[in-house]
CSV table of C-alpha atoms in Angstrom, one decimal:
chain,number,residue,atom,x,y,z
R,261,UNK,CA,40.9,8.9,111.5
R,262,UNK,CA,40.5,11.4,114.4
R,263,UNK,CA,43.3,13.0,116.4
R,264,UNK,CA,43.0,13.3,120.2
R,265,UNK,CA,45.1,15.0,122.9
R,266,UNK,CA,45.0,15.6,126.7
R,267,UNK,CA,43.8,18.9,128.0
R,268,UNK,CA,46.1,19.6,130.9
R,269,UNK,CA,43.9,21.6,133.3
R,270,UNK,CA,41.0,19.1,133.2
R,271,UNK,CA,43.1,16.0,132.4
R,272,UNK,CA,40.4,15.1,129.8
R,273,UNK,CA,40.7,13.6,126.4
R,274,UNK,CA,39.8,16.1,123.6
R,275,UNK,CA,39.4,15.6,119.9
R,276,UNK,CA,41.1,18.1,117.6
R,277,UNK,CA,39.2,19.8,114.8
R,278,UNK,CA,41.7,19.7,112.0
R,279,UNK,CA,41.6,22.6,109.5
R,280,UNK,CA,41.5,21.5,105.8
R,281,UNK,CA,42.2,18.0,107.0
R,282,UNK,CA,41.0,16.2,103.9
R,283,UNK,CA,42.8,18.5,101.5
R,284,UNK,CA,46.1,18.2,103.4
R,285,UNK,CA,45.9,14.4,103.6
R,286,UNK,CA,45.3,14.3,99.8
R,287,UNK,CA,48.3,16.5,99.2
R,288,UNK,CA,50.5,14.1,101.2
R,289,UNK,CA,49.2,10.9,99.6
R,290,UNK,CA,47.8,11.0,96.0
R,291,UNK,CA,49.3,14.3,94.9
R,292,UNK,CA,52.7,13.5,96.3
R,293,UNK,CA,52.7,10.1,94.5
R,294,UNK,CA,51.0,11.0,91.2
R,295,UNK,CA,52.1,14.6,90.7
R,296,UNK,CA,55.4,15.2,92.6
R,297,UNK,CA,56.0,18.5,90.7
R,298,UNK,CA,52.7,19.9,92.0
R,299,UNK,CA,53.5,18.6,95.5
R,300,UNK,CA,56.8,20.5,95.5
R,301,UNK,CA,55.2,23.6,94.1
R,302,UNK,CA,52.5,23.6,96.9
R,303,UNK,CA,55.2,23.5,99.6
R,304,UNK,CA,57.1,26.4,98.2
R,305,UNK,CA,57.5,29.8,99.9
R,306,UNK,CA,55.5,31.7,97.2
R,307,UNK,CA,52.6,29.2,97.3
R,308,UNK,CA,52.5,29.2,101.1
R,309,UNK,CA,52.4,33.0,101.2
R,310,UNK,CA,49.6,33.1,98.5
R,311,UNK,CA,47.6,30.5,100.4
R,312,UNK,CA,48.0,32.6,103.6
R,313,UNK,CA,46.8,35.7,101.7
R,314,UNK,CA,43.7,33.8,100.4
R,315,UNK,CA,42.9,32.4,103.8
R,316,UNK,CA,43.6,35.3,106.1
R,317,UNK,CA,43.4,38.4,103.9
R,318,UNK,CA,41.4,38.1,100.7
R,319,UNK,CA,38.4,36.3,102.0
R,320,UNK,CA,38.5,38.3,105.3
R,321,UNK,CA,38.8,41.8,104.0
R,322,UNK,CA,35.5,42.6,105.5
R,323,UNK,CA,35.8,44.7,108.6
R,324,UNK,CA,33.7,43.3,111.4
R,325,UNK,CA,31.7,45.9,113.3
R,326,UNK,CA,30.8,43.4,116.0
R,327,UNK,CA,34.2,42.3,117.3
R,328,UNK,CA,32.5,40.2,120.1
R,329,UNK,CA,30.8,38.2,117.4
R,330,UNK,CA,34.1,37.7,115.6
R,331,UNK,CA,35.9,36.6,118.8
R,332,UNK,CA,33.1,34.1,119.5
R,333,UNK,CA,33.4,32.7,116.0
R,334,UNK,CA,37.1,32.1,116.6
R,335,UNK,CA,36.8,30.8,120.1
R,336,UNK,CA,38.7,33.7,121.6
R,337,UNK,CA,38.0,35.0,125.1
R,338,UNK,CA,37.6,38.8,124.7
R,339,UNK,CA,38.5,39.3,128.4
R,340,UNK,CA,42.1,38.2,127.5
R,341,UNK,CA,42.6,40.8,124.8
R,342,UNK,CA,45.2,43.5,125.4
R,343,UNK,CA,44.2,47.0,124.3
R,344,UNK,CA,41.1,48.1,122.5
R,345,UNK,CA,39.0,45.1,121.5
R,346,UNK,CA,37.6,47.0,118.5
R,347,UNK,CA,41.0,47.2,116.8
R,348,UNK,CA,40.8,43.4,116.2
R,349,UNK,CA,38.1,43.7,113.6
R,350,UNK,CA,39.6,41.5,110.9
R,351,UNK,CA,40.6,37.8,110.9
R,352,UNK,CA,44.3,38.6,110.5
R,353,UNK,CA,44.3,41.1,113.3
R,354,UNK,CA,42.4,38.6,115.5
R,355,UNK,CA,44.9,35.9,114.8
R,356,UNK,CA,47.9,38.2,115.5
R,357,UNK,CA,46.2,39.5,118.8
R,358,UNK,CA,48.0,40.5,121.9
R,359,UNK,CA,46.8,39.3,125.3
R,360,UNK,CA,47.2,40.3,128.9
R,361,UNK,CA,49.5,37.4,129.5
R,362,UNK,CA,50.7,38.8,132.8
R,363,UNK,CA,47.1,38.3,134.1
R,364,UNK,CA,45.6,35.4,132.1
R,365,UNK,CA,48.8,33.3,131.7
R,366,UNK,CA,50.3,33.3,135.2
R,367,UNK,CA,53.9,32.0,135.6
R,368,UNK,CA,55.7,30.3,138.4
R,369,UNK,CA,58.2,32.4,140.3
R,370,UNK,CA,60.5,29.4,140.7
R,371,UNK,CA,63.8,30.4,139.2
R,372,UNK,CA,64.8,26.9,137.9
R,373,UNK,CA,61.5,26.2,136.1
R,374,UNK,CA,61.2,26.1,132.3
R,375,UNK,CA,57.9,27.5,130.8
R,376,UNK,CA,56.0,26.8,127.7
R,377,UNK,CA,56.8,29.1,124.8
R,378,UNK,CA,53.3,29.1,123.4
R,379,UNK,CA,49.7,28.1,123.7
R,380,UNK,CA,50.2,24.7,122.1
R,381,UNK,CA,49.9,20.9,122.1
R,382,UNK,CA,53.2,19.6,123.5
R,383,UNK,CA,55.0,16.3,123.2
R,384,UNK,CA,58.3,15.6,125.1
R,385,UNK,CA,61.1,13.4,123.7
R,386,UNK,CA,64.7,12.4,124.0
R,387,UNK,CA,67.6,11.9,121.6
R,388,UNK,CA,69.3,9.4,123.9
R,389,UNK,CA,68.8,5.8,122.9
R,390,UNK,CA,67.4,3.5,125.6
R,391,UNK,CA,65.2,6.2,127.1
R,392,UNK,CA,61.4,5.7,127.1
R,393,UNK,CA,61.0,9.0,125.3
R,394,UNK,CA,63.6,8.2,122.6
R,395,UNK,CA,62.2,9.3,119.2
R,396,UNK,CA,64.5,9.0,116.2
R,397,UNK,CA,64.0,10.4,112.7
R,398,UNK,CA,60.2,10.7,113.0
R,399,UNK,CA,59.4,14.4,113.5
R,400,UNK,CA,62.8,15.6,112.4
R,401,UNK,CA,66.4,14.7,111.6
R,402,UNK,CA,68.6,15.9,114.4
R,403,UNK,CA,71.5,17.2,112.3
R,404,UNK,CA,69.2,18.9,109.9
R,405,UNK,CA,67.1,20.5,112.6
R,406,UNK,CA,70.0,22.4,114.2
R,407,UNK,CA,71.8,22.9,111.0
R,408,UNK,CA,74.2,20.7,109.0
R,409,UNK,CA,76.9,23.4,109.2
R,410,UNK,CA,76.6,24.0,113.0
R,411,UNK,CA,78.9,21.3,114.5
R,412,UNK,CA,79.3,23.2,117.8
R,413,UNK,CA,75.6,23.1,118.6
R,414,UNK,CA,75.1,19.6,117.2
R,415,UNK,CA,77.8,18.4,119.7
R,416,UNK,CA,76.4,20.5,122.5
R,417,UNK,CA,72.8,19.0,122.3
R,418,UNK,CA,73.6,15.5,121.2
R,419,UNK,CA,71.8,12.9,123.4
R,420,UNK,CA,69.8,15.7,125.0
R,421,UNK,CA,66.0,16.1,125.4
R,422,UNK,CA,63.4,18.1,123.6
R,423,UNK,CA,59.8,19.1,123.6
R,424,UNK,CA,57.7,19.8,120.5
R,425,UNK,CA,55.1,22.5,120.8
R,426,UNK,CA,52.5,22.5,118.0
R,427,UNK,CA,50.4,25.6,117.5
R,428,UNK,CA,47.0,25.3,115.8
R,429,UNK,CA,45.6,28.1,113.7
R,430,UNK,CA,43.2,29.3,116.4
R,431,UNK,CA,46.0,29.8,119.0
R,432,UNK,CA,47.6,32.9,120.3
R,433,UNK,CA,50.6,33.2,118.0
R,434,UNK,CA,53.2,34.9,120.0
R,435,UNK,CA,56.2,32.8,121.1
R,436,UNK,CA,57.5,33.6,124.6
R,437,UNK,CA,60.9,33.0,126.1
R,438,UNK,CA,61.0,29.6,127.9
R,439,UNK,CA,64.1,30.4,130.0
R,440,UNK,CA,66.1,33.4,131.2
R,441,UNK,CA,69.6,33.8,129.8
R,442,UNK,CA,71.8,35.3,127.1
R,443,UNK,CA,71.5,34.8,123.3
R,444,UNK,CA,74.8,33.3,122.1
R,445,UNK,CA,73.6,32.5,118.6
R,446,UNK,CA,70.6,33.2,116.3
R,447,UNK,CA,70.4,32.1,112.7
R,448,UNK,CA,67.9,31.2,110.0
R,449,UNK,CA,67.8,27.9,107.9
R,450,UNK,CA,65.9,28.0,104.7
R,451,UNK,CA,63.4,25.2,103.8
R,452,UNK,CA,60.0,24.2,102.8
R,453,UNK,CA,56.5,24.9,104.2
R,454,UNK,CA,55.2,21.4,105.2
R,455,UNK,CA,51.9,21.3,107.1
R,456,UNK,CA,52.1,20.4,110.8
R,457,UNK,CA,48.8,18.6,110.6
R,458,UNK,CA,49.4,15.3,112.5
R,459,UNK,CA,48.4,13.2,109.5
R,460,UNK,CA,50.8,15.1,107.3
R,461,UNK,CA,53.7,14.8,109.8
R,462,UNK,CA,53.2,11.0,109.9
R,463,UNK,CA,53.2,10.8,106.1
R,464,UNK,CA,56.2,13.1,105.7
R,465,UNK,CA,59.8,12.3,106.3
R,466,UNK,CA,61.1,14.4,109.2
R,467,UNK,CA,59.1,17.5,108.1
R,468,UNK,CA,60.1,19.8,111.0
R,469,UNK,CA,63.8,19.7,109.9
R,470,UNK,CA,62.8,20.3,106.3
R,471,UNK,CA,60.9,23.5,106.9
R,472,UNK,CA,62.2,27.0,107.1
R,473,UNK,CA,63.1,27.9,110.7
R,474,UNK,CA,64.9,30.2,113.1
R,475,UNK,CA,67.3,28.8,115.7
R,476,UNK,CA,68.0,30.8,118.9
R,477,UNK,CA,70.6,29.4,121.3
R,478,UNK,CA,70.4,30.7,124.8
R,479,UNK,CA,73.0,30.3,127.6
R,480,UNK,CA,71.1,30.1,130.9
R,481,UNK,CA,74.2,29.5,133.1
R,482,UNK,CA,74.6,33.2,133.5
R,483,UNK,CA,73.7,35.7,136.2
R,484,UNK,CA,69.9,35.7,136.7
R,485,UNK,CA,69.7,32.8,134.3
R,486,UNK,CA,67.5,29.7,134.7
R,487,UNK,CA,70.6,27.5,135.2
R,488,UNK,CA,69.7,24.7,132.8
R,489,UNK,CA,72.7,24.9,130.4
R,490,UNK,CA,72.3,25.8,126.7
R,491,UNK,CA,68.8,25.8,125.3
R,492,UNK,CA,68.0,25.8,121.6
R,493,UNK,CA,64.6,27.4,120.6
R,494,UNK,CA,63.7,26.3,117.1
R,495,UNK,CA,60.8,28.2,115.6
R,496,UNK,CA,59.5,26.4,112.5
R,497,UNK,CA,57.2,27.8,109.8
R,498,UNK,CA,54.4,25.7,108.3
R,499,UNK,CA,51.9,25.9,105.5
R,500,UNK,CA,50.5,29.5,105.2
R,501,UNK,CA,53.0,30.8,107.7
R,502,UNK,CA,55.0,33.3,105.7
R,503,UNK,CA,57.2,34.9,108.4
R,504,UNK,CA,58.5,34.7,111.9
R,505,UNK,CA,58.8,38.2,113.2
R,506,UNK,CA,61.4,38.6,116.0
R,507,UNK,CA,60.0,41.2,118.4
R,508,UNK,CA,61.3,40.6,122.0
R,509,UNK,CA,59.8,42.9,124.7
R,510,UNK,CA,61.1,43.0,128.2
R,511,UNK,CA,58.0,44.7,129.5
R,512,UNK,CA,54.6,43.6,128.1
R,513,UNK,CA,54.7,44.3,124.4
R,514,UNK,CA,56.6,47.6,124.7
R,515,UNK,CA,59.6,48.6,122.6
R,516,UNK,CA,59.9,45.3,120.6
R,517,UNK,CA,63.4,44.6,119.3
R,518,UNK,CA,65.1,42.0,117.1
R,519,UNK,CA,67.5,39.6,118.7
R,520,UNK,CA,71.2,39.5,118.3
R,521,UNK,CA,74.1,37.8,120.1
R,522,UNK,CA,74.4,39.2,123.6
R,523,UNK,CA,70.7,40.1,124.1
R,524,UNK,CA,69.6,39.4,127.6
R,525,UNK,CA,66.3,37.5,127.7
R,526,UNK,CA,63.8,37.3,130.6
R,527,UNK,CA,61.7,34.2,131.0
R,528,UNK,CA,58.1,34.5,130.0
R,529,UNK,CA,58.4,37.6,127.9
R,530,UNK,CA,57.2,37.8,124.2
R,531,UNK,CA,60.0,36.8,121.8
R,532,UNK,CA,58.4,36.5,118.3
R,533,UNK,CA,55.2,36.3,116.3
R,534,UNK,CA,54.2,33.6,113.9
R,535,UNK,CA,52.0,35.0,111.1
R,536,UNK,CA,48.6,33.2,111.0
R,537,UNK,CA,48.3,29.5,110.4
R,538,UNK,CA,49.8,26.4,112.0
R,539,UNK,CA,53.4,26.4,113.2
R,540,UNK,CA,55.7,24.6,115.6
R,541,UNK,CA,58.3,25.5,118.2
R,542,UNK,CA,60.9,22.8,119.4
R,543,UNK,CA,62.9,23.4,122.5
R,544,UNK,CA,66.1,21.4,122.8
R,545,UNK,CA,68.0,20.9,126.1
R,546,UNK,CA,71.5,19.4,126.8
R,547,UNK,CA,71.8,15.9,128.2
R,548,UNK,CA,70.6,15.4,131.7
R,549,UNK,CA,69.8,19.1,132.3
R,550,UNK,CA,66.0,19.1,132.4
R,551,UNK,CA,63.3,17.1,134.2
R,552,UNK,CA,60.0,17.4,132.3
R,553,UNK,CA,56.8,17.7,134.3
R,554,UNK,CA,55.5,14.3,135.3
R,555,UNK,CA,52.0,14.8,133.8
R,556,UNK,CA,53.5,15.6,130.3
R,557,UNK,CA,55.6,12.4,130.5
R,558,UNK,CA,52.7,10.3,131.7
R,559,UNK,CA,50.3,11.6,129.1
R,560,UNK,CA,52.8,11.0,126.3
R,561,UNK,CA,52.6,7.3,126.9
R,562,UNK,CA,48.9,6.9,127.4
R,563,UNK,CA,47.4,4.1,125.3
R,564,UNK,CA,43.7,5.1,125.6
R,565,UNK,CA,44.0,8.2,123.4
R,566,UNK,CA,43.5,8.1,119.6
R,567,UNK,CA,46.6,10.0,118.4
R,568,UNK,CA,47.7,10.0,114.8
R,569,UNK,CA,51.3,10.0,116.0
R,570,UNK,CA,50.7,6.9,118.0
R,571,UNK,CA,49.1,5.0,115.1
R,572,UNK,CA,51.5,6.4,112.5
R,573,UNK,CA,54.8,5.8,114.4
R,574,UNK,CA,53.7,2.6,116.2
R,575,UNK,CA,54.4,3.8,119.8
R,576,UNK,CA,52.4,5.9,122.3
R,577,UNK,CA,52.9,9.5,121.4
R,578,UNK,CA,50.2,11.7,122.9
R,579,UNK,CA,50.2,15.5,123.1
R,580,UNK,CA,49.2,17.6,126.1
R,581,UNK,CA,47.5,20.9,125.5
R,582,UNK,CA,49.4,23.6,127.5
R,583,UNK,CA,49.3,27.4,127.7
R,584,UNK,CA,52.1,29.8,127.3
R,585,UNK,CA,54.2,30.4,130.5
R,586,UNK,CA,52.9,27.2,132.1
R,587,UNK,CA,55.7,25.2,133.8
R,588,UNK,CA,56.9,22.2,131.5
R,589,UNK,CA,60.0,21.2,133.5
R,590,UNK,CA,62.7,22.1,135.9
R,591,UNK,CA,66.5,22.3,135.8
R,592,UNK,CA,68.3,19.3,137.2
């Protein structure tokens, strides 16, 4: 079955080319049923790192002399590249590229807006029962996602809203800050390396809350903040993603720093880097603090799009392709 989404700028239906689709679906069906020990092994940290090495390093050790040809093969616009184009002469370097986001990914100057953390395919949702966007125990388990041992944050975000931002392997893999505010907590939760292929997500049980992830809680009700309450930014690894590197920069990509409690964040600036592969970022907002953009809400409920989430979960769930720093909602 194909998987489709809506391209935001043109409002057209697009069909996703899923990497290793047949292999991944086999892993989540026959292998999981007939060889559970192998299924568990393939989702481990060691195996995921080894697969990432084979896919992004071992088979791509060749240095490309013609970087324009490499960019064309990967569907990357060379005019977006930050720095010397010729330094991106291997597949890994190309996937971990920096871009002139201040030029090619413009951002609204509206102080109350929330922006996309990544070039991704996004799906809004709600934890509150009775809401059209209510999605329970499909993509993740709420308590697991935030952390079983984090009662303060589980209480703060209960009945709130969220948006899932799924990055595909070809995307720019830096995460940017979606809001301005102060880091009040940051912690890592260990876990597996489930694929974020839509077919695998449907066949798994709440995979996003089973994977290794980093949770950053940002207080935006501060001076020069976005004024949207607490926001949890959950960065989730996936198959072949070995690490999430925290590298916040207040100016372009200069002087990257790791985050800690008290760090002041500026909306739209680079926060972290996913190593190559597919990965996911989930933004969680407190109850009744955000109004998602109307086009994202309308697209999510479209019935004329062949989404694997729609067929798998038996309700319209359609992603919209967005770019980093685009507006995805506003503070209420």
